[in-house]
Amino acid sequence: MKTYTLPHTDRTVSSVVLGLMRIVKMSDAEVQALVGAARDAGINVFDHADIYGGARHACEARFGEAISLSAAERDAVFIQSKAGIRPGSFDFSQDHILKSVDGSLKALGTDYLDLFLLHRPDTLVEPEEVAAAFDKLLAAGKVRHFGVSNQTPGQIALLKTAVKHPLVANQVQLSITHAPLIAQGVAANMAGLDQSIDRDNGLLEYSRINNMMLQAWSPFQKGFFDGVFLGDRENFAELNDVIDELAGQYGVTPTGIAVAWITRHPANIQVVLGTTNPTRVKDSAAGSDVTLTRQDWYRLFTAAGHKLP
């Protein structure tokens, strides 16, 4: 398993993350098998959010009930969670952040989060409120590091007017087929080409310049929850042909190639898996050990429909 050093820290984190948004109806044994498969594959990062599972903290509680960690085991894993989404609104108020983190800690059965992320952008955000919440969480030992999700460089810069702790990560949607984060820069300044439209204000370059780790969610999705591109020969026949060919060449499954396409990027992007299938976790994680050639990386990029001007 390829690993990275979490920016601004000395923590070593796996390049693949196990997302746990779908475990609410799983038994203890099923959750244990899923987490065990991830650990066996070298994954040490586990991703949660207070809204996962329908009821508030439901998936976190399912994890906490099924997984009992000794002090040594807790130190060996990296648990992150997110808050800020409420029914019909976003809420980055100090009160909501503090209450949400307390709820996450109780549900997970842990004394601290390794990383807390603001879940999507709240346009009504008051940076001073976020800063006050972060200060209290750090001082109390409840959160060790902070980050955001789905935020632009401008939104991050606004937070930084008050937040003095490093923002170490930004969780964003990214897959071979849903890649405006990457594709726009490849085709910059091309009039009349939709790919050239800047949808995130240079987030990829900003993240590399400012040493901020990107975490890619929905790494197998065609678009915004439009289903997976793997095996979809009606819409992505050429891409699947190339994926299958490269899977055979590199000795991994198609999911492994989809993961390898992301981890090959020098920005050191983590891949967040959403599967509940232990075998799929193993197959996907194997992709992090694959280093695609430049030619193979760009071949996948163009087979997905992106343009090279």
PDB file of C-alpha atoms in Angstrom:
ATOM      1  CA  MET A   1       0.000   0.000   0.000  1.00  0.00           C
ATOM      2  CA  LYS A   2       1.379   3.370  -1.053  1.00  0.00           C
ATOM      3  CA  THR A   3       1.440   5.783   1.873  1.00  0.00           C
ATOM      4  CA  TYR A   4       1.685   9.546   2.241  1.00  0.00           C
ATOM      5  CA  THR A   5       2.671  11.879   5.048  1.00  0.00           C
ATOM      6  CA  LEU A   6      -0.358  13.934   6.032  1.00  0.00           C
ATOM      7  CA  PRO A   7       0.580  17.572   5.265  1.00  0.00           C
ATOM      8  CA  HIS A   8       1.803  19.664   8.216  1.00  0.00           C
ATOM      9  CA  THR A   9       2.024  16.534  10.413  1.00  0.00           C
ATOM     10  CA  ASP A  10       4.223  13.503  10.970  1.00  0.00           C
ATOM     11  CA  ARG A  11       1.337  11.056  10.472  1.00  0.00           C
ATOM     12  CA  THR A  12       1.653   8.351   7.822  1.00  0.00           C
ATOM     13  CA  VAL A  13      -1.648   7.653   6.075  1.00  0.00           C
ATOM     14  CA  SER A  14      -2.632   5.103   3.460  1.00  0.00           C
ATOM     15  CA  SER A  15      -3.325   6.300  -0.066  1.00  0.00           C
ATOM     16  CA  VAL A  16      -6.644   4.451   0.065  1.00  0.00           C
ATOM     17  CA  VAL A  17      -9.335   5.315   2.631  1.00  0.00           C
ATOM     18  CA  LEU A  18     -12.282   3.161   3.682  1.00  0.00           C
ATOM     19  CA  GLY A  19     -15.487   5.218   3.638  1.00  0.00           C
ATOM     20  CA  LEU A  20     -18.179   3.927   5.993  1.00  0.00           C
ATOM     21  CA  MET A  21     -21.353   5.659   4.844  1.00  0.00           C
ATOM     22  CA  ARG A  22     -23.184   2.411   3.997  1.00  0.00           C
ATOM     23  CA  ILE A  23     -22.657   0.223   7.068  1.00  0.00           C
ATOM     24  CA  VAL A  24     -25.741   1.122   9.101  1.00  0.00           C
ATOM     25  CA  LYS A  25     -27.592  -2.140   8.334  1.00  0.00           C
ATOM     26  CA  MET A  26     -24.556  -4.419   8.560  1.00  0.00           C
ATOM     27  CA  SER A  27     -24.035  -6.857  11.428  1.00  0.00           C
ATOM     28  CA  ASP A  28     -21.087  -6.684  13.799  1.00  0.00           C
ATOM     29  CA  ALA A  29     -19.459  -9.605  11.986  1.00  0.00           C
ATOM     30  CA  GLU A  30     -19.912  -7.913   8.591  1.00  0.00           C
ATOM     31  CA  VAL A  31     -18.438  -4.621   9.800  1.00  0.00           C
ATOM     32  CA  GLN A  32     -15.542  -6.471  11.403  1.00  0.00           C
ATOM     33  CA  ALA A  33     -14.869  -8.391   8.170  1.00  0.00           C
ATOM     34  CA  LEU A  34     -14.946  -5.168   6.150  1.00  0.00           C
ATOM     35  CA  VAL A  35     -12.606  -3.284   8.478  1.00  0.00           C
ATOM     36  CA  GLY A  36     -10.360  -6.342   8.798  1.00  0.00           C
ATOM     37  CA  ALA A  37     -10.036  -6.621   5.026  1.00  0.00           C
ATOM     38  CA  ALA A  38      -9.096  -2.956   4.864  1.00  0.00           C
ATOM     39  CA  ARG A  39      -6.449  -3.301   7.555  1.00  0.00           C
ATOM     40  CA  ASP A  40      -5.055  -6.433   5.864  1.00  0.00           C
ATOM     41  CA  ALA A  41      -4.767  -4.438   2.624  1.00  0.00           C
ATOM     42  CA  GLY A  42      -2.773  -1.717   4.368  1.00  0.00           C
ATOM     43  CA  ILE A  43      -5.588   0.812   4.820  1.00  0.00           C
ATOM     44  CA  ASN A  44      -5.319   2.754   8.071  1.00  0.00           C
ATOM     45  CA  VAL A  45      -7.718   5.653   7.383  1.00  0.00           C
ATOM     46  CA  PHE A  46     -11.456   5.354   8.102  1.00  0.00           C
ATOM     47  CA  ASP A  47     -13.869   8.033   6.922  1.00  0.00           C
ATOM     48  CA  HIS A  48     -17.147   8.956   8.641  1.00  0.00           C
ATOM     49  CA  ALA A  49     -19.659  11.812   8.780  1.00  0.00           C
ATOM     50  CA  ASP A  50     -22.343  12.657  11.282  1.00  0.00           C
ATOM     51  CA  ILE A  51     -25.066  12.394   8.593  1.00  0.00           C
ATOM     52  CA  TYR A  52     -24.159   8.913   7.310  1.00  0.00           C
ATOM     53  CA  GLY A  53     -26.813   6.281   7.907  1.00  0.00           C
ATOM     54  CA  GLY A  54     -29.969   8.389   7.914  1.00  0.00           C
ATOM     55  CA  ALA A  55     -30.252   9.185  11.633  1.00  0.00           C
ATOM     56  CA  ARG A  56     -27.572  11.462  13.031  1.00  0.00           C
ATOM     57  CA  HIS A  57     -24.371   9.527  13.862  1.00  0.00           C
ATOM     58  CA  ALA A  58     -25.967   6.215  12.826  1.00  0.00           C
ATOM     59  CA  CYS A  59     -23.022   4.806  10.848  1.00  0.00           C
ATOM     60  CA  GLU A  60     -20.544   6.093  13.389  1.00  0.00           C
ATOM     61  CA  ALA A  61     -22.450   4.237  16.112  1.00  0.00           C
ATOM     62  CA  ARG A  62     -22.544   1.060  14.019  1.00  0.00           C
ATOM     63  CA  PHE A  63     -18.762   1.266  13.672  1.00  0.00           C
ATOM     64  CA  GLY A  64     -18.286   1.996  17.378  1.00  0.00           C
ATOM     65  CA  GLU A  65     -20.496  -0.929  18.414  1.00  0.00           C
ATOM     66  CA  ALA A  66     -18.821  -3.407  16.074  1.00  0.00           C
ATOM     67  CA  ILE A  67     -15.178  -2.349  16.373  1.00  0.00           C
ATOM     68  CA  SER A  68     -13.474  -2.378  19.752  1.00  0.00           C
ATOM     69  CA  LEU A  69     -10.004  -0.831  19.583  1.00  0.00           C
ATOM     70  CA  SER A  70      -7.294  -1.223  22.200  1.00  0.00           C
ATOM     71  CA  ALA A  71      -5.155   1.835  22.918  1.00  0.00           C
ATOM     72  CA  ALA A  72      -2.438   0.492  20.602  1.00  0.00           C
ATOM     73  CA  GLU A  73      -4.952  -0.302  17.856  1.00  0.00           C
ATOM     74  CA  ARG A  74      -6.478   3.168  18.155  1.00  0.00           C
ATOM     75  CA  ASP A  75      -3.046   4.748  17.752  1.00  0.00           C
ATOM     76  CA  ALA A  76      -2.434   2.635  14.637  1.00  0.00           C
ATOM     77  CA  VAL A  77      -5.534   3.835  12.767  1.00  0.00           C
ATOM     78  CA  PHE A  78      -6.613   7.256  11.554  1.00  0.00           C
ATOM     79  CA  ILE A  79     -10.285   8.093  12.132  1.00  0.00           C
ATOM     80  CA  GLN A  80     -11.821  11.114  10.475  1.00  0.00           C
ATOM     81  CA  SER A  81     -15.332  12.497  10.460  1.00  0.00           C
ATOM     82  CA  LYS A  82     -17.242  15.421   9.022  1.00  0.00           C
ATOM     83  CA  ALA A  83     -20.057  17.763  10.081  1.00  0.00           C
ATOM     84  CA  GLY A  84     -21.864  20.794   8.744  1.00  0.00           C
ATOM     85  CA  ILE A  85     -24.767  19.349   6.739  1.00  0.00           C
ATOM     86  CA  ARG A  86     -28.204  19.648   8.315  1.00  0.00           C
ATOM     87  CA  PRO A  87     -31.603  18.856   6.760  1.00  0.00           C
ATOM     88  CA  GLY A  88     -32.158  21.602   4.180  1.00  0.00           C
ATOM     89  CA  SER A  89     -29.138  23.666   5.154  1.00  0.00           C
ATOM     90  CA  PHE A  90     -25.440  23.833   5.970  1.00  0.00           C
ATOM     91  CA  ASP A  91     -24.253  24.933   9.406  1.00  0.00           C
ATOM     92  CA  PHE A  92     -20.677  25.874  10.326  1.00  0.00           C
ATOM     93  CA  SER A  93     -21.680  27.648  13.529  1.00  0.00           C
ATOM     94  CA  GLN A  94     -19.499  27.074  16.582  1.00  0.00           C
ATOM     95  CA  ASP A  95     -22.347  25.467  18.496  1.00  0.00           C
ATOM     96  CA  HIS A  96     -23.180  22.991  15.734  1.00  0.00           C
ATOM     97  CA  ILE A  97     -19.549  22.006  15.163  1.00  0.00           C
ATOM     98  CA  LEU A  98     -18.909  21.385  18.869  1.00  0.00           C
ATOM     99  CA  LYS A  99     -22.103  19.393  19.378  1.00  0.00           C
ATOM    100  CA  SER A 100     -21.512  17.340  16.230  1.00  0.00           C
ATOM    101  CA  VAL A 101     -17.978  16.399  17.223  1.00  0.00           C
ATOM    102  CA  ASP A 102     -19.130  15.377  20.701  1.00  0.00           C
ATOM    103  CA  GLY A 103     -21.806  13.224  19.096  1.00  0.00           C
ATOM    104  CA  SER A 104     -19.288  11.624  16.752  1.00  0.00           C
ATOM    105  CA  LEU A 105     -16.866  10.814  19.572  1.00  0.00           C
ATOM    106  CA  LYS A 106     -19.599   9.211  21.645  1.00  0.00           C
ATOM    107  CA  ALA A 107     -20.927   7.170  18.711  1.00  0.00           C
ATOM    108  CA  LEU A 108     -17.486   6.024  17.576  1.00  0.00           C
ATOM    109  CA  GLY A 109     -16.383   5.161  21.097  1.00  0.00           C
ATOM    110  CA  THR A 110     -13.161   7.164  20.861  1.00  0.00           C
ATOM    111  CA  ASP A 111     -11.709  10.094  22.768  1.00  0.00           C
ATOM    112  CA  TYR A 112     -10.501  11.959  19.701  1.00  0.00           C
ATOM    113  CA  LEU A 113     -10.732  12.345  15.937  1.00  0.00           C
ATOM    114  CA  ASP A 114      -7.491  12.341  13.999  1.00  0.00           C
ATOM    115  CA  LEU A 115      -9.092  14.648  11.428  1.00  0.00           C
ATOM    116  CA  PHE A 116     -12.288  16.700  11.407  1.00  0.00           C
ATOM    117  CA  LEU A 117     -13.601  18.048   8.082  1.00  0.00           C
ATOM    118  CA  LEU A 118     -16.159  20.760   7.446  1.00  0.00           C
ATOM    119  CA  HIS A 119     -18.725  18.988   5.259  1.00  0.00           C
ATOM    120  CA  ARG A 120     -19.268  21.065   2.086  1.00  0.00           C
ATOM    121  CA  PRO A 121     -19.207  24.889   2.025  1.00  0.00           C
ATOM    122  CA  ASP A 122     -21.577  26.952   4.185  1.00  0.00           C
ATOM    123  CA  THR A 123     -22.044  30.277   2.394  1.00  0.00           C
ATOM    124  CA  LEU A 124     -23.243  31.778   5.698  1.00  0.00           C
ATOM    125  CA  VAL A 125     -19.979  30.807   7.373  1.00  0.00           C
ATOM    126  CA  GLU A 126     -18.414  33.163   9.889  1.00  0.00           C
ATOM    127  CA  PRO A 127     -14.710  32.259   9.968  1.00  0.00           C
ATOM    128  CA  GLU A 128     -14.345  33.492  13.535  1.00  0.00           C
ATOM    129  CA  GLU A 129     -16.970  30.953  14.692  1.00  0.00           C
ATOM    130  CA  VAL A 130     -15.146  28.125  12.944  1.00  0.00           C
ATOM    131  CA  ALA A 131     -11.847  29.269  14.427  1.00  0.00           C
ATOM    132  CA  ALA A 132     -13.301  29.379  17.928  1.00  0.00           C
ATOM    133  CA  ALA A 133     -14.716  25.878  17.556  1.00  0.00           C
ATOM    134  CA  PHE A 134     -11.415  24.519  16.235  1.00  0.00           C
ATOM    135  CA  ASP A 135      -9.484  26.165  19.083  1.00  0.00           C
ATOM    136  CA  LYS A 136     -11.746  24.549  21.676  1.00  0.00           C
ATOM    137  CA  LEU A 137     -11.632  21.122  20.039  1.00  0.00           C
ATOM    138  CA  LEU A 138      -7.849  21.147  19.801  1.00  0.00           C
ATOM    139  CA  ALA A 139      -7.389  22.422  23.354  1.00  0.00           C
ATOM    140  CA  ALA A 140      -9.704  19.716  24.687  1.00  0.00           C
ATOM    141  CA  GLY A 141      -7.836  17.012  22.760  1.00  0.00           C
ATOM    142  CA  LYS A 142     -10.982  16.063  20.860  1.00  0.00           C
ATOM    143  CA  VAL A 143      -9.576  16.753  17.362  1.00  0.00           C
ATOM    144  CA  ARG A 144      -5.943  16.632  16.260  1.00  0.00           C
ATOM    145  CA  HIS A 145      -6.160  18.017  12.703  1.00  0.00           C
ATOM    146  CA  PHE A 146      -8.658  19.971  10.605  1.00  0.00           C
ATOM    147  CA  GLY A 147      -9.764  20.161   6.989  1.00  0.00           C
ATOM    148  CA  VAL A 148     -12.646  20.841   4.637  1.00  0.00           C
ATOM    149  CA  SER A 149     -14.579  19.149   1.850  1.00  0.00           C
ATOM    150  CA  ASN A 150     -15.656  20.332  -1.600  1.00  0.00           C
ATOM    151  CA  GLN A 151     -14.259  23.834  -1.073  1.00  0.00           C
ATOM    152  CA  THR A 152     -12.570  26.205  -3.501  1.00  0.00           C
ATOM    153  CA  PRO A 153      -9.309  28.079  -2.894  1.00  0.00           C
ATOM    154  CA  GLY A 154     -11.289  31.250  -2.163  1.00  0.00           C
ATOM    155  CA  GLN A 155     -13.477  29.528   0.420  1.00  0.00           C
ATOM    156  CA  ILE A 156     -10.406  28.032   2.083  1.00  0.00           C
ATOM    157  CA  ALA A 157      -8.655  31.413   2.073  1.00  0.00           C
ATOM    158  CA  LEU A 158     -11.713  32.975   3.731  1.00  0.00           C
ATOM    159  CA  LEU A 159     -11.565  30.406   6.534  1.00  0.00           C
ATOM    160  CA  LYS A 160      -7.859  31.090   6.956  1.00  0.00           C
ATOM    161  CA  THR A 161      -8.540  34.743   7.778  1.00  0.00           C
ATOM    162  CA  ALA A 162      -9.513  33.469  11.230  1.00  0.00           C
ATOM    163  CA  VAL A 163      -8.526  29.790  11.428  1.00  0.00           C
ATOM    164  CA  LYS A 164      -4.864  29.583  12.413  1.00  0.00           C
ATOM    165  CA  HIS A 165      -4.523  25.802  12.552  1.00  0.00           C
ATOM    166  CA  PRO A 166      -3.407  24.184   9.276  1.00  0.00           C
ATOM    167  CA  LEU A 167      -6.194  22.916   7.025  1.00  0.00           C
ATOM    168  CA  VAL A 168      -4.563  19.674   5.960  1.00  0.00           C
ATOM    169  CA  ALA A 169      -7.116  18.069   3.640  1.00  0.00           C
ATOM    170  CA  ASN A 170      -9.973  18.754   1.232  1.00  0.00           C
ATOM    171  CA  GLN A 171     -12.324  15.935   0.230  1.00  0.00           C
ATOM    172  CA  VAL A 172     -13.608  16.356  -3.346  1.00  0.00           C
ATOM    173  CA  GLN A 173     -15.358  14.285  -5.995  1.00  0.00           C
ATOM    174  CA  LEU A 174     -12.944  12.736  -8.499  1.00  0.00           C
ATOM    175  CA  SER A 175     -12.884   9.769 -10.862  1.00  0.00           C
ATOM    176  CA  ILE A 176     -11.549   9.088 -14.341  1.00  0.00           C
ATOM    177  CA  THR A 177     -14.863  10.202 -15.844  1.00  0.00           C
ATOM    178  CA  HIS A 178     -15.683  12.949 -13.311  1.00  0.00           C
ATOM    179  CA  ALA A 179     -12.436  14.886 -13.421  1.00  0.00           C
ATOM    180  CA  PRO A 180     -12.958  18.643 -13.949  1.00  0.00           C
ATOM    181  CA  LEU A 181     -10.401  19.100 -11.163  1.00  0.00           C
ATOM    182  CA  ILE A 182      -7.757  17.784 -13.567  1.00  0.00           C
ATOM    183  CA  ALA A 183      -9.295  18.078 -17.032  1.00  0.00           C
ATOM    184  CA  GLN A 184      -9.806  21.847 -16.970  1.00  0.00           C
ATOM    185  CA  GLY A 185      -6.125  22.574 -16.520  1.00  0.00           C
ATOM    186  CA  VAL A 186      -5.183  20.256 -19.358  1.00  0.00           C
ATOM    187  CA  ALA A 187      -7.396  22.228 -21.749  1.00  0.00           C
ATOM    188  CA  ALA A 188      -7.065  25.736 -20.324  1.00  0.00           C
ATOM    189  CA  ASN A 189      -7.718  28.716 -22.594  1.00  0.00           C
ATOM    190  CA  MET A 190      -9.606  26.748 -25.259  1.00  0.00           C
ATOM    191  CA  ALA A 191     -12.658  28.763 -26.330  1.00  0.00           C
ATOM    192  CA  GLY A 192     -15.782  26.745 -27.052  1.00  0.00           C
ATOM    193  CA  LEU A 193     -14.616  23.664 -25.161  1.00  0.00           C
ATOM    194  CA  ASP A 194     -16.704  22.836 -22.088  1.00  0.00           C
ATOM    195  CA  GLN A 195     -13.728  21.100 -20.510  1.00  0.00           C
ATOM    196  CA  SER A 196     -11.917  24.466 -20.389  1.00  0.00           C
ATOM    197  CA  ILE A 197     -14.475  25.983 -18.004  1.00  0.00           C
ATOM    198  CA  ASP A 198     -12.916  26.508 -14.566  1.00  0.00           C
ATOM    199  CA  ARG A 199     -15.307  25.010 -12.025  1.00  0.00           C
ATOM    200  CA  ASP A 200     -13.069  24.994  -8.949  1.00  0.00           C
ATOM    201  CA  ASN A 201     -10.786  28.029  -9.319  1.00  0.00           C
ATOM    202  CA  GLY A 202      -7.555  26.103  -9.759  1.00  0.00           C
ATOM    203  CA  LEU A 203      -8.053  23.865  -6.721  1.00  0.00           C
ATOM    204  CA  LEU A 204      -5.594  21.195  -7.846  1.00  0.00           C
ATOM    205  CA  GLU A 205      -2.713  23.627  -8.193  1.00  0.00           C
ATOM    206  CA  TYR A 206      -3.730  25.484  -5.019  1.00  0.00           C
ATOM    207  CA  SER A 207      -3.639  22.240  -3.062  1.00  0.00           C
ATOM    208  CA  ARG A 208      -0.170  21.355  -4.318  1.00  0.00           C
ATOM    209  CA  ILE A 209       1.222  24.847  -3.715  1.00  0.00           C
ATOM    210  CA  ASN A 210      -0.246  25.014  -0.196  1.00  0.00           C
ATOM    211  CA  ASN A 211       0.534  21.399   0.773  1.00  0.00           C
ATOM    212  CA  MET A 212      -3.106  20.384   1.266  1.00  0.00           C
ATOM    213  CA  MET A 213      -4.072  16.767   0.683  1.00  0.00           C
ATOM    214  CA  LEU A 214      -6.993  15.995  -1.628  1.00  0.00           C
ATOM    215  CA  GLN A 215      -9.239  13.015  -0.874  1.00  0.00           C
ATOM    216  CA  ALA A 216     -11.212  11.665  -3.849  1.00  0.00           C
ATOM    217  CA  TRP A 217     -14.743  10.479  -3.112  1.00  0.00           C
ATOM    218  CA  SER A 218     -16.858   8.483  -5.608  1.00  0.00           C
ATOM    219  CA  PRO A 219     -13.755   7.223  -7.457  1.00  0.00           C
ATOM    220  CA  PHE A 220     -15.840   4.869  -9.640  1.00  0.00           C
ATOM    221  CA  GLN A 221     -18.833   7.144 -10.320  1.00  0.00           C
ATOM    222  CA  LYS A 222     -19.620   8.348 -13.856  1.00  0.00           C
ATOM    223  CA  GLY A 223     -20.797  11.720 -12.611  1.00  0.00           C
ATOM    224  CA  PHE A 224     -22.760  13.090  -9.684  1.00  0.00           C
ATOM    225  CA  PHE A 225     -24.234   9.795  -8.393  1.00  0.00           C
ATOM    226  CA  ASP A 226     -24.995   8.636 -11.944  1.00  0.00           C
ATOM    227  CA  GLY A 227     -23.767   5.091 -11.405  1.00  0.00           C
ATOM    228  CA  VAL A 228     -20.361   3.524 -11.973  1.00  0.00           C
ATOM    229  CA  PHE A 229     -18.417   3.645 -15.232  1.00  0.00           C
ATOM    230  CA  LEU A 230     -16.780   0.258 -14.658  1.00  0.00           C
ATOM    231  CA  GLY A 231     -18.551  -2.248 -16.888  1.00  0.00           C
ATOM    232  CA  ASP A 232     -20.724   0.450 -18.505  1.00  0.00           C
ATOM    233  CA  ARG A 233     -20.093  -0.336 -22.156  1.00  0.00           C
ATOM    234  CA  GLU A 234     -23.126   1.593 -23.349  1.00  0.00           C
ATOM    235  CA  ASN A 235     -21.585   4.915 -22.337  1.00  0.00           C
ATOM    236  CA  PHE A 236     -17.896   4.098 -21.811  1.00  0.00           C
ATOM    237  CA  ALA A 237     -17.024   1.204 -24.103  1.00  0.00           C
ATOM    238  CA  GLU A 238     -13.585   2.524 -25.089  1.00  0.00           C
ATOM    239  CA  LEU A 239     -12.678   3.348 -21.493  1.00  0.00           C
ATOM    240  CA  ASN A 240     -13.641  -0.114 -20.273  1.00  0.00           C
ATOM    241  CA  ASP A 241     -11.670  -1.725 -23.079  1.00  0.00           C
ATOM    242  CA  VAL A 242      -8.568   0.193 -22.019  1.00  0.00           C
ATOM    243  CA  ILE A 243      -9.193  -0.512 -18.323  1.00  0.00           C
ATOM    244  CA  ASP A 244      -9.557  -4.244 -18.968  1.00  0.00           C
ATOM    245  CA  GLU A 245      -6.396  -4.293 -21.072  1.00  0.00           C
ATOM    246  CA  LEU A 246      -4.373  -2.449 -18.442  1.00  0.00           C
ATOM    247  CA  ALA A 247      -5.802  -4.579 -15.637  1.00  0.00           C
ATOM    248  CA  GLY A 248      -4.362  -7.631 -17.361  1.00  0.00           C
ATOM    249  CA  GLN A 249      -1.085  -5.873 -18.052  1.00  0.00           C
ATOM    250  CA  TYR A 250      -0.573  -4.683 -14.465  1.00  0.00           C
ATOM    251  CA  GLY A 251      -2.069  -7.753 -12.777  1.00  0.00           C
ATOM    252  CA  VAL A 252      -4.938  -6.047 -10.960  1.00  0.00           C
ATOM    253  CA  THR A 253      -8.715  -5.785 -11.363  1.00  0.00           C
ATOM    254  CA  PRO A 254     -10.490  -2.949 -13.189  1.00  0.00           C
ATOM    255  CA  THR A 255     -11.214  -1.297  -9.824  1.00  0.00           C
ATOM    256  CA  GLY A 256      -7.487  -1.377  -9.169  1.00  0.00           C
ATOM    257  CA  ILE A 257      -6.803   0.503 -12.399  1.00  0.00           C
ATOM    258  CA  ALA A 258      -9.422   3.133 -11.491  1.00  0.00           C
ATOM    259  CA  VAL A 259      -7.671   3.628  -8.159  1.00  0.00           C
ATOM    260  CA  ALA A 260      -4.217   3.658  -9.781  1.00  0.00           C
ATOM    261  CA  TRP A 261      -5.293   6.442 -12.152  1.00  0.00           C
ATOM    262  CA  ILE A 262      -5.911   8.693  -9.128  1.00  0.00           C
ATOM    263  CA  THR A 263      -2.945   7.666  -6.976  1.00  0.00           C
ATOM    264  CA  ARG A 264      -0.579   8.052  -9.950  1.00  0.00           C
ATOM    265  CA  HIS A 265      -1.043  11.827  -9.817  1.00  0.00           C
ATOM    266  CA  PRO A 266       1.876  13.605  -8.089  1.00  0.00           C
ATOM    267  CA  ALA A 267      -0.567  15.611  -5.945  1.00  0.00           C
ATOM    268  CA  ASN A 268      -0.690  12.546  -3.619  1.00  0.00           C
ATOM    269  CA  ILE A 269      -4.475  12.184  -3.733  1.00  0.00           C
ATOM    270  CA  GLN A 270      -6.146   9.708  -1.388  1.00  0.00           C
ATOM    271  CA  VAL A 271      -8.923   7.489  -2.777  1.00  0.00           C
ATOM    272  CA  VAL A 272     -12.036   7.107  -0.601  1.00  0.00           C
ATOM    273  CA  LEU A 273     -13.776   3.766  -1.171  1.00  0.00           C
ATOM    274  CA  GLY A 274     -17.485   3.391  -0.459  1.00  0.00           C
ATOM    275  CA  THR A 275     -17.852  -0.355  -0.890  1.00  0.00           C
ATOM    276  CA  THR A 276     -19.034  -2.758   1.816  1.00  0.00           C
ATOM    277  CA  ASN A 277     -17.559  -5.784   0.016  1.00  0.00           C
ATOM    278  CA  PRO A 278     -14.274  -6.990   1.595  1.00  0.00           C
ATOM    279  CA  THR A 279     -13.072  -8.526  -1.688  1.00  0.00           C
ATOM    280  CA  ARG A 280     -13.705  -5.273  -3.533  1.00  0.00           C
ATOM    281  CA  VAL A 281     -11.759  -3.422  -0.847  1.00  0.00           C
ATOM    282  CA  LYS A 282      -8.792  -5.741  -1.403  1.00  0.00           C
ATOM    283  CA  ASP A 283      -9.007  -5.455  -5.199  1.00  0.00           C
ATOM    284  CA  SER A 284      -9.315  -1.678  -5.104  1.00  0.00           C
ATOM    285  CA  ALA A 285      -6.490  -1.219  -2.604  1.00  0.00           C
ATOM    286  CA  ALA A 286      -4.150  -3.235  -4.822  1.00  0.00           C
ATOM    287  CA  GLY A 287      -4.323  -0.410  -7.355  1.00  0.00           C
ATOM    288  CA  SER A 288      -2.369   1.904  -5.090  1.00  0.00           C
ATOM    289  CA  ASP A 289       0.738  -0.201  -5.707  1.00  0.00           C
ATOM    290  CA  VAL A 290       0.424   0.254  -9.484  1.00  0.00           C
ATOM    291  CA  THR A 291       2.400   3.074 -11.072  1.00  0.00           C
ATOM    292  CA  LEU A 292       0.851   3.769 -14.451  1.00  0.00           C
ATOM    293  CA  THR A 293       3.141   5.081 -17.164  1.00  0.00           C
ATOM    294  CA  ARG A 294       2.417   8.584 -18.441  1.00  0.00           C
ATOM    295  CA  GLN A 295       1.199   7.058 -21.678  1.00  0.00           C
ATOM    296  CA  ASP A 296      -1.208   4.700 -19.901  1.00  0.00           C
ATOM    297  CA  TRP A 297      -2.480   7.470 -17.599  1.00  0.00           C
ATOM    298  CA  TYR A 298      -3.261   9.780 -20.520  1.00  0.00           C
ATOM    299  CA  ARG A 299      -4.700   6.904 -22.518  1.00  0.00           C
ATOM    300  CA  LEU A 300      -7.285   6.356 -19.760  1.00  0.00           C
ATOM    301  CA  PHE A 301      -7.886  10.104 -19.579  1.00  0.00           C
ATOM    302  CA  THR A 302      -8.728  10.411 -23.282  1.00  0.00           C
ATOM    303  CA  ALA A 303     -10.676   7.138 -23.382  1.00  0.00           C
ATOM    304  CA  ALA A 304     -12.946   8.659 -20.746  1.00  0.00           C
ATOM    305  CA  GLY A 305     -13.792  11.452 -23.190  1.00  0.00           C
ATOM    306  CA  HIS A 306     -11.436  14.192 -22.013  1.00  0.00           C
ATOM    307  CA  LYS A 307      -9.602  16.205 -24.651  1.00  0.00           C
ATOM    308  CA  LEU A 308      -5.910  16.772 -25.200  1.00  0.00           C
ATOM    309  CA  PRO A 309      -5.796  20.017 -27.251  1.00  0.00           C
TER     310      PRO A 309
END
